[in-house]
Amino acid sequence: MEKLKYERPVIKKLITGFTNKFGSQSKNEAVTHIESVNVNELIGKYGSPLFVLSERQIRRNYQNATRIFRTRYPKVQFAWSYKTNYLNAVCRVFHQEGSWAEVVSGFEYDKAIANGVPGNKIIFNGPDKKDEELIRAARNNSLIHIDHFDELYTLIKLSDEYQLKPLVAIRVNMDTGIYPKWDRFGFNFENGQAWNAITRILNSENLNLVGLHCHIGTFMLTTSAYAIAANKLCELAWSLKVKHNKTIQYLDLGGGFPSTNTLKGSYLPGTDTVPSIDQFADAITDVILNYGFKQEDLPLLILETGRALIDDAGYLLGTVLANKRLSDGRRATILDFGVNSLFTSFWYEHKVSPAQESGQHTEETILYGPLCMNIDVIRENITLPLLQKGDRLVVHKVGAYNMTQWMQFITLRPNVVMIDKDNNTHVIRNAETREYIESAELIPPHLTNA
Ligand SMILES: *Cc1c(COP(=O)(O)O)cnc(C)c1O
């Protein structure tokens, strides 16, 4: 056999944007409108950067999730996770749709009351509940989810002192096959701590155990973890029935469903990889329905879904401040919003769209924020058309955790507007001013005429 002729291998630069061995070019289609409202007009009227929320999308998400669960299980209740986005207008949309409130601090508890949520529709979670807050929650018949033994003993003492009959559940942590385990909140299932807490509550004079709660993680990508969690909560509820003839009123499976954002370092986009709410609902309800409870004893199923109900209803609009070349030749684009506004850029590779038509050419770009701080990187590497100073862009799926975790650092937080179902735009949080920020500051007398 004749030896094949040696041919020197060639290295060919792959031009991004055109079809290559990784597939066809990724489109950078201009997003000129949010709902039917023009992006340039929004920025013209409300400034840049600007957070925009679609009320229509929030309602769509809520109705979709409740339909999915209610068609699989007879008794379902959602409770809006305040810390995910506690702008009052947002909370009120959820409450109008029928959602209860899920809060994790006295501050959030007060917000829920001020938003008109009846006390008995507020779930009070978290490790930090002050004595006065526990007393208030107990008097309002709120659902107090006990996090640790010290809180349990405090509640027993307060109930005695103030003649309270608090409605309580315990938060249970457990091995769901997801590591590292979330075992810092609540009572552990496997080592018997959860059952010990339950028996102490049953033996207390005043506490009324009405539910069992878990919140096993956030941005969960495996539905089987929920099946395991549901199974373990059912096991506790079953033991309560068998050993104490006590019927538990509800199982609260917490939050944690992912949005369709793409986690940093993922090979495939979130839209292609995250399980749907249907799959989570199947995993949870299959377990509870088949556990063996009598029909009339089936517990209410509570869900505290946050992120998955709001992320895709939020947008951040911004403007290009400048382009520059780094010393290694890479293109860098500086935007007028940074990690101070877009906290979730620490975890996500957000979809970013230009807000105007741009040419066919694209280039890999680093997106920097405007802060004078090295960590202010919105994206290490993204393929975008050649945006110019003054061009606008739209960041997608920013509704969850940005409008609560944003930082007032170096600069002020921008306007937040909501587009209602008739495409009317409402400011739901004013851009901050220096006066607003400084209104909480005091100057000691010896510095007043410095
Ligand atoms: C944060 C939180 C939620 C919401 O979590 P998501 O991952 O946003 O769905 C629900 N319950 C509790 C107790 C929480 O702390």
Short mmCIF file of C-alpha atoms and ligand atoms in Angstrom, two decimals:
data_model
loop_
_atom_site.label_atom_id
_atom_site.label_comp_id
_atom_site.label_asym_id
_atom_site.label_seq_id
_atom_site.Cartn_x
_atom_site.Cartn_y
_atom_site.Cartn_z
CA MET A 1 0.00 0.00 0.00
CA GLU A 2 1.24 3.36 -0.92
CA LYS A 3 2.00 5.69 1.89
CA LEU A 4 -0.24 8.74 1.94
CA LYS A 5 1.47 11.99 1.34
CA TYR A 6 2.04 14.05 4.46
CA GLU A 7 0.17 17.28 4.52
CA ARG A 8 0.95 19.94 7.04
CA PRO A 9 -2.06 20.76 9.27
CA VAL A 10 -3.40 24.26 8.96
CA ILE A 11 -4.80 26.40 11.69
CA LYS A 12 -7.62 28.56 10.49
CA LYS A 13 -9.14 31.32 12.51
CA LEU A 14 -12.84 30.79 13.14
CA ILE A 15 -14.75 33.94 12.42
CA THR A 16 -17.47 34.22 15.02
CA GLY A 17 -20.88 35.08 13.77
CA PHE A 18 -20.70 32.93 10.64
CA THR A 19 -21.47 29.26 10.43
CA ASN A 20 -18.62 27.30 11.92
CA LYS A 21 -18.03 23.89 13.48
CA PHE A 22 -20.06 24.91 16.56
CA GLY A 23 -23.16 25.59 14.51
CA SER A 24 -24.75 28.47 12.77
CA GLN A 25 -24.25 32.07 13.66
CA SER A 26 -25.92 33.29 16.78
CA LYS A 27 -28.40 36.00 15.94
CA ASN A 28 -28.11 39.35 17.57
CA GLU A 29 -31.50 40.57 16.60
CA ALA A 30 -32.37 44.05 17.72
CA VAL A 31 -34.92 44.26 20.49
CA THR A 32 -36.58 47.61 19.89
CA HIS A 33 -39.66 47.11 22.07
CA ILE A 34 -40.58 45.70 25.48
CA GLU A 35 -44.15 44.48 25.14
CA SER A 36 -45.28 47.16 22.65
CA VAL A 37 -43.32 50.03 24.15
CA ASN A 38 -40.33 51.44 22.31
CA VAL A 39 -37.01 51.08 24.12
CA ASN A 40 -35.68 54.46 22.98
CA GLU A 41 -38.85 56.16 24.11
CA LEU A 42 -38.63 54.44 27.48
CA ILE A 43 -35.07 55.64 27.97
CA GLY A 44 -35.96 59.10 26.65
CA LYS A 45 -38.71 59.40 29.21
CA TYR A 46 -37.27 57.60 32.24
CA GLY A 47 -33.52 57.77 31.76
CA SER A 48 -30.77 55.20 31.39
CA PRO A 49 -30.20 52.75 32.89
CA LEU A 50 -33.77 51.67 33.48
CA PHE A 51 -35.41 48.57 34.91
CA VAL A 52 -38.61 47.53 33.15
CA LEU A 53 -41.12 44.95 34.35
CA SER A 54 -43.91 43.43 32.30
CA GLU A 55 -47.04 43.02 34.39
CA ARG A 56 -48.52 40.85 31.67
CA GLN A 57 -45.60 38.43 31.87
CA ILE A 58 -45.77 38.22 35.68
CA ARG A 59 -49.45 37.32 35.51
CA ARG A 60 -48.83 34.85 32.70
CA ASN A 61 -46.11 33.13 34.72
CA TYR A 62 -48.27 32.96 37.82
CA GLN A 63 -51.32 31.64 36.00
CA ASN A 64 -49.23 29.09 34.16
CA ALA A 65 -47.61 27.75 37.34
CA THR A 66 -50.88 27.54 39.25
CA ARG A 67 -52.55 25.79 36.33
CA ILE A 68 -49.74 23.26 36.13
CA PHE A 69 -49.94 22.39 39.82
CA ARG A 70 -53.72 22.57 40.18
CA THR A 71 -54.33 20.24 37.29
CA ARG A 72 -52.12 17.68 39.04
CA TYR A 73 -53.10 18.10 42.68
CA PRO A 74 -56.36 19.22 44.30
CA LYS A 75 -55.13 21.77 46.86
CA VAL A 76 -52.35 24.17 45.87
CA GLN A 77 -51.34 27.58 47.15
CA PHE A 78 -48.47 29.80 46.03
CA ALA A 79 -46.83 32.30 48.38
CA TRP A 80 -44.77 35.08 46.79
CA SER A 81 -41.17 35.07 47.96
CA TYR A 82 -40.71 38.71 48.91
CA LYS A 83 -36.92 38.73 48.82
CA THR A 84 -36.98 37.76 45.13
CA ASN A 85 -38.56 41.13 44.26
CA TYR A 86 -40.35 43.09 46.96
CA LEU A 87 -41.23 46.21 45.03
CA ASN A 88 -44.78 46.76 46.27
CA ALA A 89 -46.29 46.97 42.79
CA VAL A 90 -44.81 43.55 42.00
CA CYS A 91 -46.05 42.02 45.25
CA ARG A 92 -49.50 43.43 44.64
CA VAL A 93 -49.72 41.85 41.20
CA PHE A 94 -49.01 38.47 42.80
CA HIS A 95 -51.49 39.11 45.62
CA GLN A 96 -54.17 40.16 43.11
CA GLU A 97 -53.60 36.83 41.38
CA GLY A 98 -54.23 35.06 44.69
CA SER A 99 -50.74 34.54 46.00
CA TRP A 100 -49.97 34.57 49.71
CA ALA A 101 -46.76 36.21 51.00
CA GLU A 102 -43.56 34.41 52.02
CA VAL A 103 -41.28 36.64 54.09
CA VAL A 104 -37.91 36.14 55.79
CA SER A 105 -37.59 39.22 58.03
CA GLY A 106 -39.64 41.62 60.12
CA PHE A 107 -39.13 44.24 57.40
CA GLU A 108 -40.62 41.96 54.75
CA TYR A 109 -43.39 40.93 57.17
CA ASP A 110 -44.38 44.59 57.61
CA LYS A 111 -44.32 45.10 53.85
CA ALA A 112 -46.74 42.19 53.36
CA ILE A 113 -49.13 43.62 55.98
CA ALA A 114 -48.89 47.07 54.35
CA ASN A 115 -49.67 45.43 51.00
CA GLY A 116 -52.94 44.26 52.51
CA VAL A 117 -52.11 40.59 52.92
CA PRO A 118 -54.19 39.09 55.76
CA GLY A 119 -52.02 37.79 58.60
CA ASN A 120 -53.11 34.19 58.08
CA LYS A 121 -51.79 34.32 54.52
CA ILE A 122 -48.27 35.29 55.49
CA ILE A 123 -45.59 32.64 55.87
CA PHE A 124 -42.82 33.83 58.17
CA ASN A 125 -39.54 32.05 57.36
CA GLY A 126 -35.91 32.64 58.17
CA PRO A 127 -33.49 32.39 61.08
CA ASP A 128 -34.00 35.99 62.26
CA LYS A 129 -37.33 36.66 63.96
CA LYS A 130 -37.24 39.14 66.83
CA ASP A 131 -39.42 38.60 69.91
CA GLU A 132 -41.78 41.46 68.96
CA GLU A 133 -42.05 40.05 65.44
CA LEU A 134 -42.92 36.58 66.72
CA ILE A 135 -45.56 38.04 69.01
CA ARG A 136 -47.08 40.08 66.19
CA ALA A 137 -47.04 37.14 63.78
CA ALA A 138 -48.67 34.88 66.39
CA ARG A 139 -51.41 37.44 67.11
CA ASN A 140 -52.07 37.76 63.37
CA ASN A 141 -52.34 33.97 62.95
CA SER A 142 -49.46 34.00 60.51
CA LEU A 143 -47.69 30.75 59.73
CA ILE A 144 -44.44 30.78 61.68
CA HIS A 145 -41.86 28.43 60.23
CA ILE A 146 -39.43 27.62 63.04
CA ASP A 147 -35.79 27.51 61.98
CA HIS A 148 -33.88 26.34 65.08
CA PHE A 149 -34.34 25.12 68.66
CA ASP A 150 -33.58 28.53 70.19
CA GLU A 151 -36.46 29.97 68.19
CA LEU A 152 -38.71 27.10 69.27
CA TYR A 153 -37.91 27.67 72.96
CA THR A 154 -38.36 31.44 72.57
CA LEU A 155 -41.74 30.91 70.99
CA ILE A 156 -42.80 28.52 73.76
CA LYS A 157 -41.76 31.08 76.38
CA LEU A 158 -43.43 34.01 74.61
CA SER A 159 -46.64 32.03 74.09
CA ASP A 160 -46.82 31.39 77.82
CA GLU A 161 -46.03 35.01 78.75
CA TYR A 162 -48.42 36.61 76.27
CA GLN A 163 -51.11 33.89 76.00
CA LEU A 164 -50.40 33.21 72.34
CA LYS A 165 -51.52 30.21 70.30
CA PRO A 166 -49.11 30.41 67.38
CA LEU A 167 -49.63 28.38 64.22
CA VAL A 168 -46.27 26.81 63.44
CA ALA A 169 -44.42 24.59 61.02
CA ILE A 170 -40.82 23.50 61.12
CA ARG A 171 -38.35 23.96 58.33
CA VAL A 172 -36.75 20.63 57.57
CA ASN A 173 -33.36 20.21 55.88
CA MET A 174 -32.38 16.93 54.34
CA ASP A 175 -30.16 15.04 51.97
CA THR A 176 -31.84 15.31 48.57
CA GLY A 177 -28.83 14.12 46.62
CA ILE A 178 -27.72 17.70 45.92
CA TYR A 179 -24.34 18.69 47.32
CA PRO A 180 -23.18 20.69 49.14
CA LYS A 181 -26.20 20.09 51.35
CA TRP A 182 -28.24 23.04 52.50
CA ASP A 183 -28.26 22.16 56.18
CA ARG A 184 -27.87 25.54 57.81
CA PHE A 185 -31.59 26.30 57.83
CA GLY A 186 -34.13 24.31 59.78
CA PHE A 187 -33.95 20.91 61.48
CA ASN A 188 -32.22 17.93 59.96
CA PHE A 189 -34.32 15.00 58.79
CA GLU A 190 -31.75 12.20 58.72
CA ASN A 191 -30.31 12.64 62.21
CA GLY A 192 -33.72 12.83 63.90
CA GLN A 193 -33.54 16.51 64.79
CA ALA A 194 -36.70 17.31 62.80
CA TRP A 195 -38.68 14.64 64.62
CA ASN A 196 -37.35 15.90 67.98
CA ALA A 197 -38.54 19.39 67.13
CA ILE A 198 -41.93 17.99 66.17
CA THR A 199 -42.37 16.10 69.44
CA ARG A 200 -41.36 19.17 71.46
CA ILE A 201 -44.00 21.20 69.63
CA LEU A 202 -46.63 18.50 70.23
CA ASN A 203 -45.74 18.49 73.91
CA SER A 204 -45.86 22.26 74.24
CA GLU A 205 -49.06 23.69 75.62
CA ASN A 206 -49.66 26.49 73.15
CA LEU A 207 -47.99 25.79 69.83
CA ASN A 208 -50.18 24.37 67.08
CA LEU A 209 -48.23 22.39 64.49
CA VAL A 210 -50.02 22.94 61.19
CA GLY A 211 -47.39 22.31 58.53
CA LEU A 212 -44.01 21.02 57.42
CA HIS A 213 -41.67 23.07 55.31
CA CYS A 214 -38.50 22.71 53.28
CA HIS A 215 -36.65 24.89 50.80
CA ILE A 216 -33.97 22.64 49.38
CA GLY A 217 -31.99 25.05 47.22
CA THR A 218 -32.25 27.59 44.47
CA PHE A 219 -31.93 27.28 40.68
CA MET A 220 -32.40 23.53 41.12
CA LEU A 221 -31.75 21.55 37.98
CA THR A 222 -32.89 18.12 39.15
CA THR A 223 -36.53 17.30 39.65
CA SER A 224 -35.69 14.13 41.58
CA ALA A 225 -34.46 16.25 44.51
CA TYR A 226 -38.04 17.49 44.92
CA ALA A 227 -39.38 13.95 44.82
CA ILE A 228 -36.97 13.04 47.64
CA ALA A 229 -37.93 16.15 49.61
CA ALA A 230 -41.65 15.49 49.18
CA ASN A 231 -41.11 11.90 50.26
CA LYS A 232 -39.31 12.90 53.45
CA LEU A 233 -41.94 15.49 54.39
CA CYS A 234 -44.65 12.86 53.72
CA GLU A 235 -42.78 10.45 55.97
CA LEU A 236 -42.90 12.97 58.83
CA ALA A 237 -46.57 13.72 58.18
CA TRP A 238 -47.33 10.00 58.08
CA SER A 239 -45.55 9.37 61.39
CA LEU A 240 -47.50 12.23 62.94
CA LYS A 241 -50.74 10.56 61.86
CA VAL A 242 -49.72 7.09 62.97
CA LYS A 243 -48.02 7.95 66.26
CA HIS A 244 -50.03 10.96 67.38
CA ASN A 245 -53.19 10.84 65.30
CA LYS A 246 -52.32 14.34 64.11
CA THR A 247 -53.25 15.41 60.58
CA ILE A 248 -50.88 17.94 59.12
CA GLN A 249 -52.64 20.71 57.18
CA TYR A 250 -49.97 21.57 54.65
CA LEU A 251 -46.67 20.59 53.13
CA ASP A 252 -44.63 23.54 51.91
CA LEU A 253 -42.04 22.52 49.32
CA GLY A 254 -40.44 25.98 49.21
CA GLY A 255 -39.01 27.59 46.11
CA GLY A 256 -35.98 26.87 43.97
CA PHE A 257 -37.27 26.21 40.46
CA PRO A 258 -34.82 27.66 37.93
CA SER A 259 -35.58 30.44 35.50
CA THR A 260 -34.45 30.00 31.89
CA ASN A 261 -31.34 32.09 32.43
CA THR A 262 -27.99 30.52 31.54
CA LEU A 263 -25.67 29.86 34.46
CA LYS A 264 -22.07 30.97 34.01
CA GLY A 265 -19.93 28.25 32.52
CA SER A 266 -22.87 26.28 31.11
CA TYR A 267 -22.25 24.69 27.75
CA LEU A 268 -25.84 25.01 26.60
CA PRO A 269 -28.30 27.86 27.14
CA GLY A 270 -30.74 27.66 30.04
CA THR A 271 -33.71 27.67 27.67
CA ASP A 272 -32.53 24.25 26.41
CA THR A 273 -31.50 22.67 29.68
CA VAL A 274 -33.62 23.66 32.67
CA PRO A 275 -36.50 21.34 33.55
CA SER A 276 -39.96 22.82 33.09
CA ILE A 277 -42.35 23.58 35.94
CA ASP A 278 -44.45 20.66 34.66
CA GLN A 279 -41.60 18.29 35.42
CA PHE A 280 -41.13 19.66 38.93
CA ALA A 281 -44.88 19.48 39.51
CA ASP A 282 -44.95 15.84 38.37
CA ALA A 283 -42.08 14.94 40.68
CA ILE A 284 -43.70 16.54 43.74
CA THR A 285 -47.34 15.61 43.23
CA ASP A 286 -46.67 12.01 42.17
CA VAL A 287 -45.03 11.40 45.55
CA ILE A 288 -47.71 13.07 47.69
CA LEU A 289 -50.66 11.57 45.79
CA ASN A 290 -49.23 8.07 45.97
CA TYR A 291 -47.98 8.16 49.54
CA GLY A 292 -51.17 6.66 50.94
CA PHE A 293 -52.96 9.58 52.58
CA LYS A 294 -56.74 9.33 52.63
CA GLN A 295 -58.32 11.72 50.16
CA GLU A 296 -59.67 13.94 52.95
CA ASP A 297 -56.27 13.99 54.67
CA LEU A 298 -54.32 15.15 51.62
CA PRO A 299 -52.32 18.16 52.77
CA LEU A 300 -52.49 21.54 51.08
CA LEU A 301 -49.42 21.88 48.87
CA ILE A 302 -47.72 25.25 49.28
CA LEU A 303 -45.04 26.54 46.91
CA GLU A 304 -42.81 29.54 47.52
CA THR A 305 -41.57 29.87 43.96
CA GLY A 306 -39.65 33.11 43.42
CA ARG A 307 -37.16 33.30 40.58
CA ALA A 308 -39.10 31.17 38.07
CA LEU A 309 -42.16 33.45 38.29
CA ILE A 310 -40.49 36.79 37.67
CA ASP A 311 -37.07 36.53 36.06
CA ASP A 312 -38.31 36.70 32.47
CA ALA A 313 -40.66 39.60 33.28
CA GLY A 314 -37.74 41.93 34.00
CA TYR A 315 -35.43 43.85 31.63
CA LEU A 316 -32.57 46.23 32.19
CA LEU A 317 -32.11 48.88 29.52
CA GLY A 318 -28.81 50.69 29.25
CA THR A 319 -26.52 52.76 27.08
CA VAL A 320 -22.99 52.35 25.76
CA LEU A 321 -20.66 54.90 27.37
CA ALA A 322 -17.52 54.03 25.42
CA ASN A 323 -15.53 51.38 23.60
CA LYS A 324 -11.86 50.75 24.13
CA ARG A 325 -9.10 48.31 23.19
CA LEU A 326 -7.43 46.51 26.03
CA SER A 327 -3.67 46.11 25.86
CA ASP A 328 -4.09 42.53 24.59
CA GLY A 329 -6.24 43.71 21.70
CA ARG A 330 -9.62 42.68 23.03
CA ARG A 331 -12.60 44.92 22.50
CA ALA A 332 -14.16 46.31 25.68
CA THR A 333 -17.46 48.11 25.92
CA ILE A 334 -18.33 50.26 28.92
CA LEU A 335 -21.99 50.43 29.85
CA ASP A 336 -23.88 52.81 32.12
CA PHE A 337 -24.93 50.01 34.49
CA GLY A 338 -22.70 47.64 36.39
CA VAL A 339 -22.78 44.89 38.97
CA ASN A 340 -24.26 47.44 41.37
CA SER A 341 -27.53 47.22 39.40
CA LEU A 342 -27.18 43.80 37.81
CA PHE A 343 -26.24 41.67 40.78
CA THR A 344 -27.19 38.46 38.97
CA SER A 345 -24.39 38.97 36.45
CA PHE A 346 -22.22 37.24 39.06
CA TRP A 347 -24.10 33.99 38.25
CA TYR A 348 -25.70 34.35 34.84
CA GLU A 349 -24.67 34.89 31.27
CA HIS A 350 -27.64 37.10 30.53
CA LYS A 351 -28.97 37.42 27.05
CA VAL A 352 -28.02 40.91 25.86
CA SER A 353 -29.59 42.42 22.75
CA PRO A 354 -28.80 45.61 20.92
CA ALA A 355 -31.80 47.91 20.87
CA GLN A 356 -31.17 49.15 17.32
CA GLU A 357 -30.39 47.51 14.01
CA SER A 358 -26.68 47.00 13.60
CA GLY A 359 -24.46 45.59 10.87
CA GLN A 360 -23.60 41.94 10.21
CA HIS A 361 -20.22 42.20 11.85
CA THR A 362 -19.76 40.99 15.36
CA GLU A 363 -16.82 40.86 17.69
CA GLU A 364 -16.12 39.28 21.01
CA THR A 365 -16.40 41.96 23.62
CA ILE A 366 -15.97 42.37 27.36
CA LEU A 367 -18.83 44.25 28.93
CA TYR A 368 -17.78 46.53 31.77
CA GLY A 369 -19.98 48.56 34.06
CA PRO A 370 -19.27 52.21 34.91
CA LEU A 371 -17.96 51.63 38.42
CA CYS A 372 -14.39 52.49 39.26
CA MET A 373 -13.78 49.02 40.58
CA ASN A 374 -12.12 46.02 39.00
CA ILE A 375 -14.90 43.52 39.71
CA ASP A 376 -17.39 45.55 37.70
CA VAL A 377 -17.62 43.12 34.80
CA ILE A 378 -21.04 42.37 33.39
CA ARG A 379 -19.68 39.76 30.99
CA GLU A 380 -16.17 38.40 30.39
CA ASN A 381 -16.95 37.53 26.81
CA ILE A 382 -19.95 38.08 24.59
CA THR A 383 -20.37 38.25 20.84
CA LEU A 384 -22.10 41.48 19.90
CA PRO A 385 -22.38 43.75 16.89
CA LEU A 386 -20.07 46.74 17.01
CA LEU A 387 -22.04 48.99 19.32
CA GLN A 388 -21.17 52.65 19.38
CA LYS A 389 -21.21 55.23 22.11
CA GLY A 390 -24.83 56.15 22.75
CA ASP A 391 -26.25 52.86 21.43
CA ARG A 392 -28.81 51.16 23.61
CA LEU A 393 -29.03 47.60 24.77
CA VAL A 394 -31.49 45.35 26.54
CA VAL A 395 -30.54 42.78 29.16
CA HIS A 396 -33.13 40.02 29.46
CA LYS A 397 -34.45 38.04 32.43
CA VAL A 398 -33.40 40.28 35.26
CA GLY A 399 -36.67 40.28 37.26
CA ALA A 400 -35.43 38.10 40.11
CA TYR A 401 -33.06 39.19 42.87
CA ASN A 402 -31.69 42.31 41.14
CA MET A 403 -34.22 44.81 42.47
CA THR A 404 -33.58 43.57 46.01
CA GLN A 405 -29.86 42.78 45.97
CA TRP A 406 -28.77 45.84 44.01
CA MET A 407 -26.16 47.96 45.72
CA GLN A 408 -26.14 51.66 46.34
CA PHE A 409 -22.45 51.97 45.59
CA ILE A 410 -20.65 54.80 43.81
CA THR A 411 -23.84 55.81 42.03
CA LEU A 412 -27.60 55.84 42.49
CA ARG A 413 -30.20 53.25 41.61
CA PRO A 414 -32.28 53.98 38.51
CA ASN A 415 -36.02 54.24 37.87
CA VAL A 416 -38.07 51.06 37.74
CA VAL A 417 -41.15 51.08 35.51
CA MET A 418 -43.91 48.56 35.00
CA ILE A 419 -45.74 48.13 31.71
CA ASP A 420 -49.34 47.17 32.40
CA LYS A 421 -51.60 44.98 30.28
CA ASP A 422 -52.76 47.95 28.22
CA ASN A 423 -49.14 48.95 27.57
CA ASN A 424 -49.32 51.95 29.89
CA THR A 425 -46.07 52.59 31.69
CA HIS A 426 -45.91 53.35 35.42
CA VAL A 427 -42.92 54.33 37.52
CA ILE A 428 -42.99 51.89 40.43
CA ARG A 429 -39.77 53.07 42.07
CA ASN A 430 -38.21 56.46 41.58
CA ALA A 431 -34.57 56.84 40.68
CA GLU A 432 -32.67 57.65 43.83
CA THR A 433 -31.37 61.13 44.55
CA ARG A 434 -28.50 62.31 46.70
CA GLU A 435 -31.06 63.82 49.08
CA TYR A 436 -32.82 60.45 49.43
CA ILE A 437 -29.59 58.62 50.22
CA GLU A 438 -28.43 61.27 52.64
CA SER A 439 -31.79 61.58 54.38
CA ALA A 440 -30.71 58.78 56.72
CA GLU A 441 -27.37 60.44 57.53
CA LEU A 442 -26.59 62.70 60.47
CA ILE A 443 -23.64 64.99 60.96
CA PRO A 444 -22.27 65.29 64.52
CA PRO A 445 -22.24 68.90 65.81
CA HIS A 446 -18.45 69.23 65.80
CA LEU A 447 -18.45 68.59 62.02
CA THR A 448 -21.31 70.83 61.02
CA ASN A 449 -19.28 73.89 60.05
CA ALA A 450 -16.18 72.14 58.91
C1 LIG B 1 -35.51 32.62 48.68
C2 LIG B 1 -36.55 31.71 49.16
C3 LIG B 1 -37.57 31.25 48.31
C4 LIG B 1 -37.61 31.57 46.82
O1 LIG B 1 -36.60 30.86 46.18
P1 LIG B 1 -36.46 30.81 44.56
O2 LIG B 1 -35.22 30.02 44.38
O3 LIG B 1 -36.32 32.21 44.09
O4 LIG B 1 -37.67 30.14 44.03
C5 LIG B 1 -38.55 30.45 48.85
N1 LIG B 1 -38.53 30.09 50.15
C6 LIG B 1 -37.56 30.50 51.00
C7 LIG B 1 -37.59 30.07 52.41
C8 LIG B 1 -36.53 31.31 50.54
O5 LIG B 1 -35.57 31.68 51.38
#
